[in-house]
mmCIF file of N, CA and C in Angstrom:
data_model
loop_
_atom_site.group_PDB
_atom_site.id
_atom_site.type_symbol
_atom_site.label_atom_id
_atom_site.label_comp_id
_atom_site.label_asym_id
_atom_site.label_seq_id
_atom_site.Cartn_x
_atom_site.Cartn_y
_atom_site.Cartn_z
ATOM 1 N N PRO A 1 13.979 -4.203 14.078
ATOM 2 C CA PRO A 1 13.967 -3.492 12.829
ATOM 3 C C PRO A 1 12.955 -2.330 12.717
ATOM 4 N N TYR A 2 12.023 -2.404 13.682
ATOM 5 C CA TYR A 2 10.857 -1.383 13.490
ATOM 6 C C TYR A 2 11.332 0.024 13.724
ATOM 7 N N MET A 3 12.120 0.335 14.614
ATOM 8 C CA MET A 3 12.517 1.701 14.788
ATOM 9 C C MET A 3 13.390 2.143 13.593
ATOM 10 N N GLU A 4 14.222 1.295 13.061
ATOM 11 C CA GLU A 4 14.962 1.610 11.865
ATOM 12 C C GLU A 4 13.980 1.829 10.694
ATOM 13 N N LEU A 5 12.904 1.126 10.643
ATOM 14 C CA LEU A 5 11.829 1.349 9.654
ATOM 15 C C LEU A 5 11.304 2.693 9.777
ATOM 16 N N VAL A 6 11.009 3.138 10.957
ATOM 17 C CA VAL A 6 10.505 4.545 11.205
ATOM 18 C C VAL A 6 11.529 5.534 10.759
ATOM 19 N N ASN A 7 12.830 5.332 11.163
ATOM 20 C CA ASN A 7 13.831 6.225 10.707
ATOM 21 C C ASN A 7 14.034 6.365 9.165
ATOM 22 N N THR A 8 13.923 5.174 8.594
ATOM 23 C CA THR A 8 14.048 5.086 7.096
ATOM 24 C C THR A 8 12.840 5.874 6.455
ATOM 25 N N TYR A 9 11.706 5.639 6.988
ATOM 26 C CA TYR A 9 10.455 6.328 6.522
ATOM 27 C C TYR A 9 10.549 7.827 6.595
ATOM 28 N N ASN A 10 11.153 8.244 7.736
ATOM 29 C CA ASN A 10 11.245 9.729 7.925
ATOM 30 C C ASN A 10 12.236 10.431 7.073
ATOM 31 N N THR A 11 13.001 9.582 6.376
ATOM 32 C CA THR A 11 13.936 10.271 5.280
ATOM 33 C C THR A 11 13.108 10.774 4.119
ATOM 34 N N GLY A 12 11.946 10.089 3.849
ATOM 35 C CA GLY A 12 11.128 10.451 2.696
ATOM 36 C C GLY A 12 11.641 9.860 1.441
ATOM 37 N N LYS A 13 12.652 9.006 1.456
ATOM 38 C CA LYS A 13 13.256 8.374 0.290
ATOM 39 C C LYS A 13 12.694 6.930 0.038
ATOM 40 N N ILE A 14 11.812 6.795 -0.922
ATOM 41 C CA ILE A 14 11.035 5.630 -1.192
ATOM 42 C C ILE A 14 12.057 4.485 -1.480
ATOM 43 N N VAL A 15 13.056 4.735 -2.314
ATOM 44 C CA VAL A 15 13.989 3.610 -2.623
ATOM 45 C C VAL A 15 14.636 3.031 -1.448
ATOM 46 N N GLU A 16 15.052 3.894 -0.565
ATOM 47 C CA GLU A 16 15.727 3.480 0.724
ATOM 48 C C GLU A 16 14.724 2.625 1.555
ATOM 49 N N LEU A 17 13.510 3.126 1.659
ATOM 50 C CA LEU A 17 12.464 2.392 2.492
ATOM 51 C C LEU A 17 12.211 0.983 1.808
ATOM 52 N N GLU A 18 11.988 0.915 0.503
ATOM 53 C CA GLU A 18 11.785 -0.360 -0.103
ATOM 54 C C GLU A 18 12.944 -1.287 0.086
ATOM 55 N N THR A 19 14.073 -0.785 -0.037
ATOM 56 C CA THR A 19 15.377 -1.595 0.210
ATOM 57 C C THR A 19 15.366 -2.117 1.499
ATOM 58 N N TYR A 20 15.022 -1.259 2.507
ATOM 59 C CA TYR A 20 15.021 -1.674 3.915
ATOM 60 C C TYR A 20 14.038 -2.811 4.177
ATOM 61 N N VAL A 21 12.905 -2.627 3.581
ATOM 62 C CA VAL A 21 11.802 -3.654 3.816
ATOM 63 C C VAL A 21 12.186 -4.946 3.170
ATOM 64 N N GLN A 22 12.766 -4.855 2.014
ATOM 65 C CA GLN A 22 13.253 -6.133 1.332
ATOM 66 C C GLN A 22 14.313 -6.815 2.240
ATOM 67 N N THR A 23 15.321 -6.018 2.704
ATOM 68 C CA THR A 23 16.371 -6.604 3.496
ATOM 69 C C THR A 23 15.839 -7.256 4.797
ATOM 70 N N ASN A 24 14.748 -6.719 5.355
ATOM 71 C CA ASN A 24 14.174 -7.261 6.655
ATOM 72 C C ASN A 24 12.848 -7.942 6.373
ATOM 73 N N ARG A 25 12.622 -8.348 5.232
ATOM 74 C CA ARG A 25 11.355 -9.035 4.863
ATOM 75 C C ARG A 25 11.009 -10.199 5.739
ATOM 76 N N GLU A 26 12.063 -11.076 5.949
ATOM 77 C CA GLU A 26 11.762 -12.378 6.727
ATOM 78 C C GLU A 26 11.391 -11.975 8.139
ATOM 79 N N LYS A 27 12.016 -11.048 8.755
ATOM 80 C CA LYS A 27 11.611 -10.608 10.127
ATOM 81 C C LYS A 27 10.217 -10.158 10.157
ATOM 82 N N PHE A 28 9.825 -9.288 9.185
ATOM 83 C CA PHE A 28 8.498 -8.806 9.196
ATOM 84 C C PHE A 28 7.475 -9.865 8.901
ATOM 85 N N GLU A 29 7.839 -10.908 8.094
ATOM 86 C CA GLU A 29 6.940 -12.058 7.817
ATOM 87 C C GLU A 29 6.804 -12.849 9.028
ATOM 88 N N SER A 30 7.939 -13.123 9.818
ATOM 89 C CA SER A 30 7.896 -14.078 10.899
ATOM 90 C C SER A 30 7.038 -13.343 12.018
ATOM 91 N N ASP A 31 7.032 -12.048 12.073
ATOM 92 C CA ASP A 31 6.211 -11.305 13.051
ATOM 93 C C ASP A 31 4.716 -11.169 12.658
ATOM 94 N N ASN A 32 4.575 -11.635 11.434
ATOM 95 C CA ASN A 32 3.143 -11.455 10.902
ATOM 96 C C ASN A 32 2.728 -9.908 10.615
ATOM 97 N N ASN A 33 3.801 -9.160 10.288
ATOM 98 C CA ASN A 33 3.605 -7.692 10.059
ATOM 99 C C ASN A 33 3.912 -7.276 8.693
ATOM 100 N N LEU A 34 4.176 -8.097 7.810
ATOM 101 C CA LEU A 34 4.552 -7.709 6.444
ATOM 102 C C LEU A 34 3.432 -6.874 5.756
ATOM 103 N N GLY A 35 2.252 -7.331 5.991
ATOM 104 C CA GLY A 35 1.178 -6.478 5.420
ATOM 105 C C GLY A 35 1.082 -5.025 5.931
ATOM 106 N N LEU A 36 1.327 -4.889 7.189
ATOM 107 C CA LEU A 36 1.309 -3.549 7.808
ATOM 108 C C LEU A 36 2.580 -2.756 7.292
ATOM 109 N N VAL A 37 3.704 -3.435 7.109
ATOM 110 C CA VAL A 37 4.866 -2.755 6.603
ATOM 111 C C VAL A 37 4.662 -2.340 5.140
ATOM 112 N N LYS A 38 3.982 -3.110 4.375
ATOM 113 C CA LYS A 38 3.595 -2.720 2.976
ATOM 114 C C LYS A 38 2.719 -1.546 2.918
ATOM 115 N N GLN A 39 1.865 -1.462 3.984
ATOM 116 C CA GLN A 39 0.984 -0.140 4.084
ATOM 117 C C GLN A 39 1.830 0.997 4.459
ATOM 118 N N VAL A 40 2.901 0.781 5.241
ATOM 119 C CA VAL A 40 3.888 1.995 5.490
ATOM 120 C C VAL A 40 4.437 2.386 4.245
ATOM 121 N N VAL A 41 4.917 1.494 3.375
ATOM 122 C CA VAL A 41 5.552 1.891 2.062
ATOM 123 C C VAL A 41 4.562 2.695 1.304
ATOM 124 N N SER A 42 3.410 2.157 1.147
ATOM 125 C CA SER A 42 2.342 2.769 0.308
ATOM 126 C C SER A 42 1.977 4.116 0.876
ATOM 127 N N SER A 43 2.002 4.285 2.156
ATOM 128 C CA SER A 43 1.729 5.635 2.750
ATOM 129 C C SER A 43 2.734 6.644 2.447
ATOM 130 N N MET A 44 3.962 6.256 2.187
ATOM 131 C CA MET A 44 5.050 7.170 1.884
ATOM 132 C C MET A 44 4.758 7.873 0.475
ATOM 133 N N TYR A 45 4.209 7.207 -0.444
ATOM 134 C CA TYR A 45 3.845 7.785 -1.639
ATOM 135 C C TYR A 45 2.746 8.910 -1.354
ATOM 136 N N LYS A 46 1.762 8.610 -0.652
ATOM 137 C CA LYS A 46 0.744 9.601 -0.177
ATOM 138 C C LYS A 46 1.376 10.774 0.501
ATOM 139 N N ARG A 47 2.215 10.529 1.436
ATOM 140 C CA ARG A 47 2.948 11.582 2.172
ATOM 141 C C ARG A 47 3.687 12.500 1.318
ATOM 142 N N ASN A 48 4.436 11.875 0.440
ATOM 143 C CA ASN A 48 5.362 12.679 -0.481
ATOM 144 C C ASN A 48 4.433 13.495 -1.493
ATOM 145 N N ILE A 49 3.360 12.906 -1.923
ATOM 146 C CA ILE A 49 2.485 13.656 -2.856
ATOM 147 C C ILE A 49 1.883 14.843 -2.077
ATOM 148 N N GLN A 50 1.452 14.628 -0.855
ATOM 149 C CA GLN A 50 0.791 15.701 -0.027
ATOM 150 C C GLN A 50 1.829 16.799 0.195
ATOM 151 N N ARG A 51 3.062 16.477 0.493
ATOM 152 C CA ARG A 51 4.096 17.487 0.653
ATOM 153 C C ARG A 51 4.257 18.337 -0.737
ATOM 154 N N LEU A 52 4.155 17.722 -1.769
ATOM 155 C CA LEU A 52 4.298 18.494 -3.103
ATOM 156 C C LEU A 52 3.048 19.423 -3.236
ATOM 157 N N THR A 53 1.856 19.024 -2.802
ATOM 158 C CA THR A 53 0.820 19.911 -2.975
ATOM 159 C C THR A 53 0.783 21.131 -2.020
ATOM 160 N N GLN A 54 1.640 21.024 -0.962
ATOM 161 C CA GLN A 54 1.811 22.100 -0.042
ATOM 162 C C GLN A 54 2.737 23.159 -0.625
ATOM 163 N N THR A 55 3.524 22.670 -1.587
ATOM 164 C CA THR A 55 4.567 23.556 -2.179
ATOM 165 C C THR A 55 4.137 24.203 -3.480
ATOM 166 N N TYR A 56 3.456 23.350 -4.287
ATOM 167 C CA TYR A 56 3.078 23.684 -5.639
ATOM 168 C C TYR A 56 1.601 23.670 -5.829
ATOM 169 N N LEU A 57 1.081 24.608 -6.526
ATOM 170 C CA LEU A 57 -0.310 24.803 -6.717
ATOM 171 C C LEU A 57 -0.842 23.749 -7.744
ATOM 172 N N THR A 58 -0.112 23.599 -8.848
ATOM 173 C CA THR A 58 -0.499 22.678 -9.860
ATOM 174 C C THR A 58 0.776 21.871 -10.307
ATOM 175 N N LEU A 59 0.693 20.614 -10.553
ATOM 176 C CA LEU A 59 1.743 19.811 -10.981
ATOM 177 C C LEU A 59 1.134 18.789 -12.059
ATOM 178 N N SER A 60 1.873 18.509 -13.098
ATOM 179 C CA SER A 60 1.463 17.442 -13.945
ATOM 180 C C SER A 60 1.658 16.132 -13.274
ATOM 181 N N LEU A 61 0.864 15.120 -13.741
ATOM 182 C CA LEU A 61 0.983 13.745 -13.165
ATOM 183 C C LEU A 61 2.428 13.254 -13.403
ATOM 184 N N GLN A 62 3.017 13.566 -14.544
ATOM 185 C CA GLN A 62 4.396 13.123 -14.718
ATOM 186 C C GLN A 62 5.405 13.859 -13.686
ATOM 187 N N ASP A 63 5.202 15.076 -13.458
ATOM 188 C CA ASP A 63 6.008 15.684 -12.401
ATOM 189 C C ASP A 63 5.890 15.035 -11.047
ATOM 190 N N ILE A 64 4.618 14.704 -10.661
ATOM 191 C CA ILE A 64 4.467 14.018 -9.412
ATOM 192 C C ILE A 64 5.154 12.616 -9.461
ATOM 193 N N ALA A 65 4.959 11.897 -10.509
ATOM 194 C CA ALA A 65 5.613 10.651 -10.665
ATOM 195 C C ALA A 65 7.097 10.740 -10.516
ATOM 196 N N ASN A 66 7.745 11.698 -11.235
ATOM 197 C CA ASN A 66 9.164 11.796 -11.122
ATOM 198 C C ASN A 66 9.606 12.260 -9.785
ATOM 199 N N THR A 67 8.944 13.082 -9.113
ATOM 200 C CA THR A 67 9.308 13.643 -7.772
ATOM 201 C C THR A 67 9.217 12.604 -6.648
ATOM 202 N N VAL A 68 8.116 11.876 -6.649
ATOM 203 C CA VAL A 68 7.999 10.879 -5.655
ATOM 204 C C VAL A 68 8.377 9.462 -6.069
ATOM 205 N N GLN A 69 9.115 9.335 -7.086
ATOM 206 C CA GLN A 69 9.680 8.143 -7.617
ATOM 207 C C GLN A 69 8.700 6.931 -7.983
ATOM 208 N N LEU A 70 7.714 7.369 -8.732
ATOM 209 C CA LEU A 70 6.790 6.340 -9.207
ATOM 210 C C LEU A 70 7.196 6.067 -10.658
ATOM 211 N N ASN A 71 6.745 5.007 -11.182
ATOM 212 C CA ASN A 71 7.201 4.480 -12.461
ATOM 213 C C ASN A 71 6.588 5.251 -13.694
ATOM 214 N N SER A 72 5.379 5.776 -13.507
ATOM 215 C CA SER A 72 4.705 6.408 -14.624
ATOM 216 C C SER A 72 3.626 7.454 -14.071
ATOM 217 N N SER A 73 3.267 8.253 -15.108
ATOM 218 C CA SER A 73 2.166 9.281 -14.792
ATOM 219 C C SER A 73 0.856 8.539 -14.394
ATOM 220 N N LYS A 74 0.655 7.368 -15.058
ATOM 221 C CA LYS A 74 -0.501 6.540 -14.739
ATOM 222 C C LYS A 74 -0.518 6.057 -13.302
ATOM 223 N N GLU A 75 0.696 5.641 -12.872
ATOM 224 C CA GLU A 75 0.748 5.267 -11.444
ATOM 225 C C GLU A 75 0.531 6.463 -10.484
ATOM 226 N N ALA A 76 0.964 7.647 -10.870
ATOM 227 C CA ALA A 76 0.773 8.816 -10.074
ATOM 228 C C ALA A 76 -0.711 9.084 -10.048
ATOM 229 N N GLU A 77 -1.399 8.959 -11.142
ATOM 230 C CA GLU A 77 -2.797 9.187 -11.291
ATOM 231 C C GLU A 77 -3.559 8.256 -10.256
ATOM 232 N N MET A 78 -3.152 6.989 -10.388
ATOM 233 C CA MET A 78 -3.792 5.992 -9.437
ATOM 234 C C MET A 78 -3.643 6.379 -7.993
ATOM 235 N N HIS A 79 -2.466 6.806 -7.520
ATOM 236 C CA HIS A 79 -2.228 7.199 -6.187
ATOM 237 C C HIS A 79 -3.097 8.469 -5.823
ATOM 238 N N VAL A 80 -3.151 9.434 -6.730
ATOM 239 C CA VAL A 80 -3.916 10.654 -6.405
ATOM 240 C C VAL A 80 -5.355 10.306 -6.300
ATOM 241 N N LEU A 81 -5.871 9.526 -7.194
ATOM 242 C CA LEU A 81 -7.288 9.131 -7.275
ATOM 243 C C LEU A 81 -7.577 8.341 -5.863
ATOM 244 N N GLN A 82 -6.734 7.478 -5.574
ATOM 245 C CA GLN A 82 -6.945 6.815 -4.212
ATOM 246 C C GLN A 82 -7.115 7.714 -3.113
ATOM 247 N N MET A 83 -6.113 8.745 -3.080
ATOM 248 C CA MET A 83 -6.122 9.669 -2.011
ATOM 249 C C MET A 83 -7.429 10.512 -1.989
ATOM 250 N N VAL A 84 -7.882 10.876 -3.098
ATOM 251 C CA VAL A 84 -9.139 11.736 -3.230
ATOM 252 C C VAL A 84 -10.292 10.867 -2.849
ATOM 253 N N THR A 85 -10.375 9.701 -3.284
ATOM 254 C CA THR A 85 -11.490 8.797 -2.929
ATOM 255 C C THR A 85 -11.530 8.539 -1.443
ATOM 256 N N PHE A 86 -10.330 8.281 -0.815
ATOM 257 C CA PHE A 86 -10.299 8.170 0.582
ATOM 258 C C PHE A 86 -10.818 9.341 1.346
ATOM 259 N N GLU A 87 -10.395 10.612 0.911
ATOM 260 C CA GLU A 87 -10.802 11.727 1.603
ATOM 261 C C GLU A 87 -12.334 12.014 1.467
ATOM 262 N N VAL A 88 -12.816 11.795 0.298
ATOM 263 C CA VAL A 88 -14.245 11.930 0.053
ATOM 264 C C VAL A 88 -15.068 10.995 0.861
ATOM 265 N N ASN A 89 -14.549 9.678 0.981
ATOM 266 C CA ASN A 89 -15.275 8.715 1.812
ATOM 267 C C ASN A 89 -15.256 9.073 3.242
ATOM 268 N N LEU A 90 -14.217 9.656 3.674
ATOM 269 C CA LEU A 90 -14.225 10.177 5.120
ATOM 270 C C LEU A 90 -15.174 11.233 5.320
ATOM 271 N N LEU A 91 -15.340 12.102 4.378
ATOM 272 C CA LEU A 91 -16.226 13.302 4.496
ATOM 273 C C LEU A 91 -17.637 12.983 4.490
ATOM 274 N N TYR A 92 -18.028 11.958 3.595
ATOM 275 C CA TYR A 92 -19.441 11.695 3.336
ATOM 276 C C TYR A 92 -19.894 10.274 3.881
ATOM 277 N N HIS A 93 -19.108 9.621 4.642
ATOM 278 C CA HIS A 93 -19.577 8.342 5.169
ATOM 279 C C HIS A 93 -19.439 8.284 6.693
#
């Protein structure tokens, strides 16, 4: 199921990725890789947000949430803050 996970990730469609992970959850758990697979899902939000910033100079948090299929502007804010914090930590540590 791992190559199909890659293929699903590459579509950029979070709903399809989450559905695929749920469908294959038992296999990922039995391989002790469910945690890594969840990181893959989380990274898709980051990837999709980064793609937006390459296209648009400024977007509202609600626009980001809608475009990358998050539940709320608050959730979009959380993802953006995590991304910024991660980048700052890389630069200064």
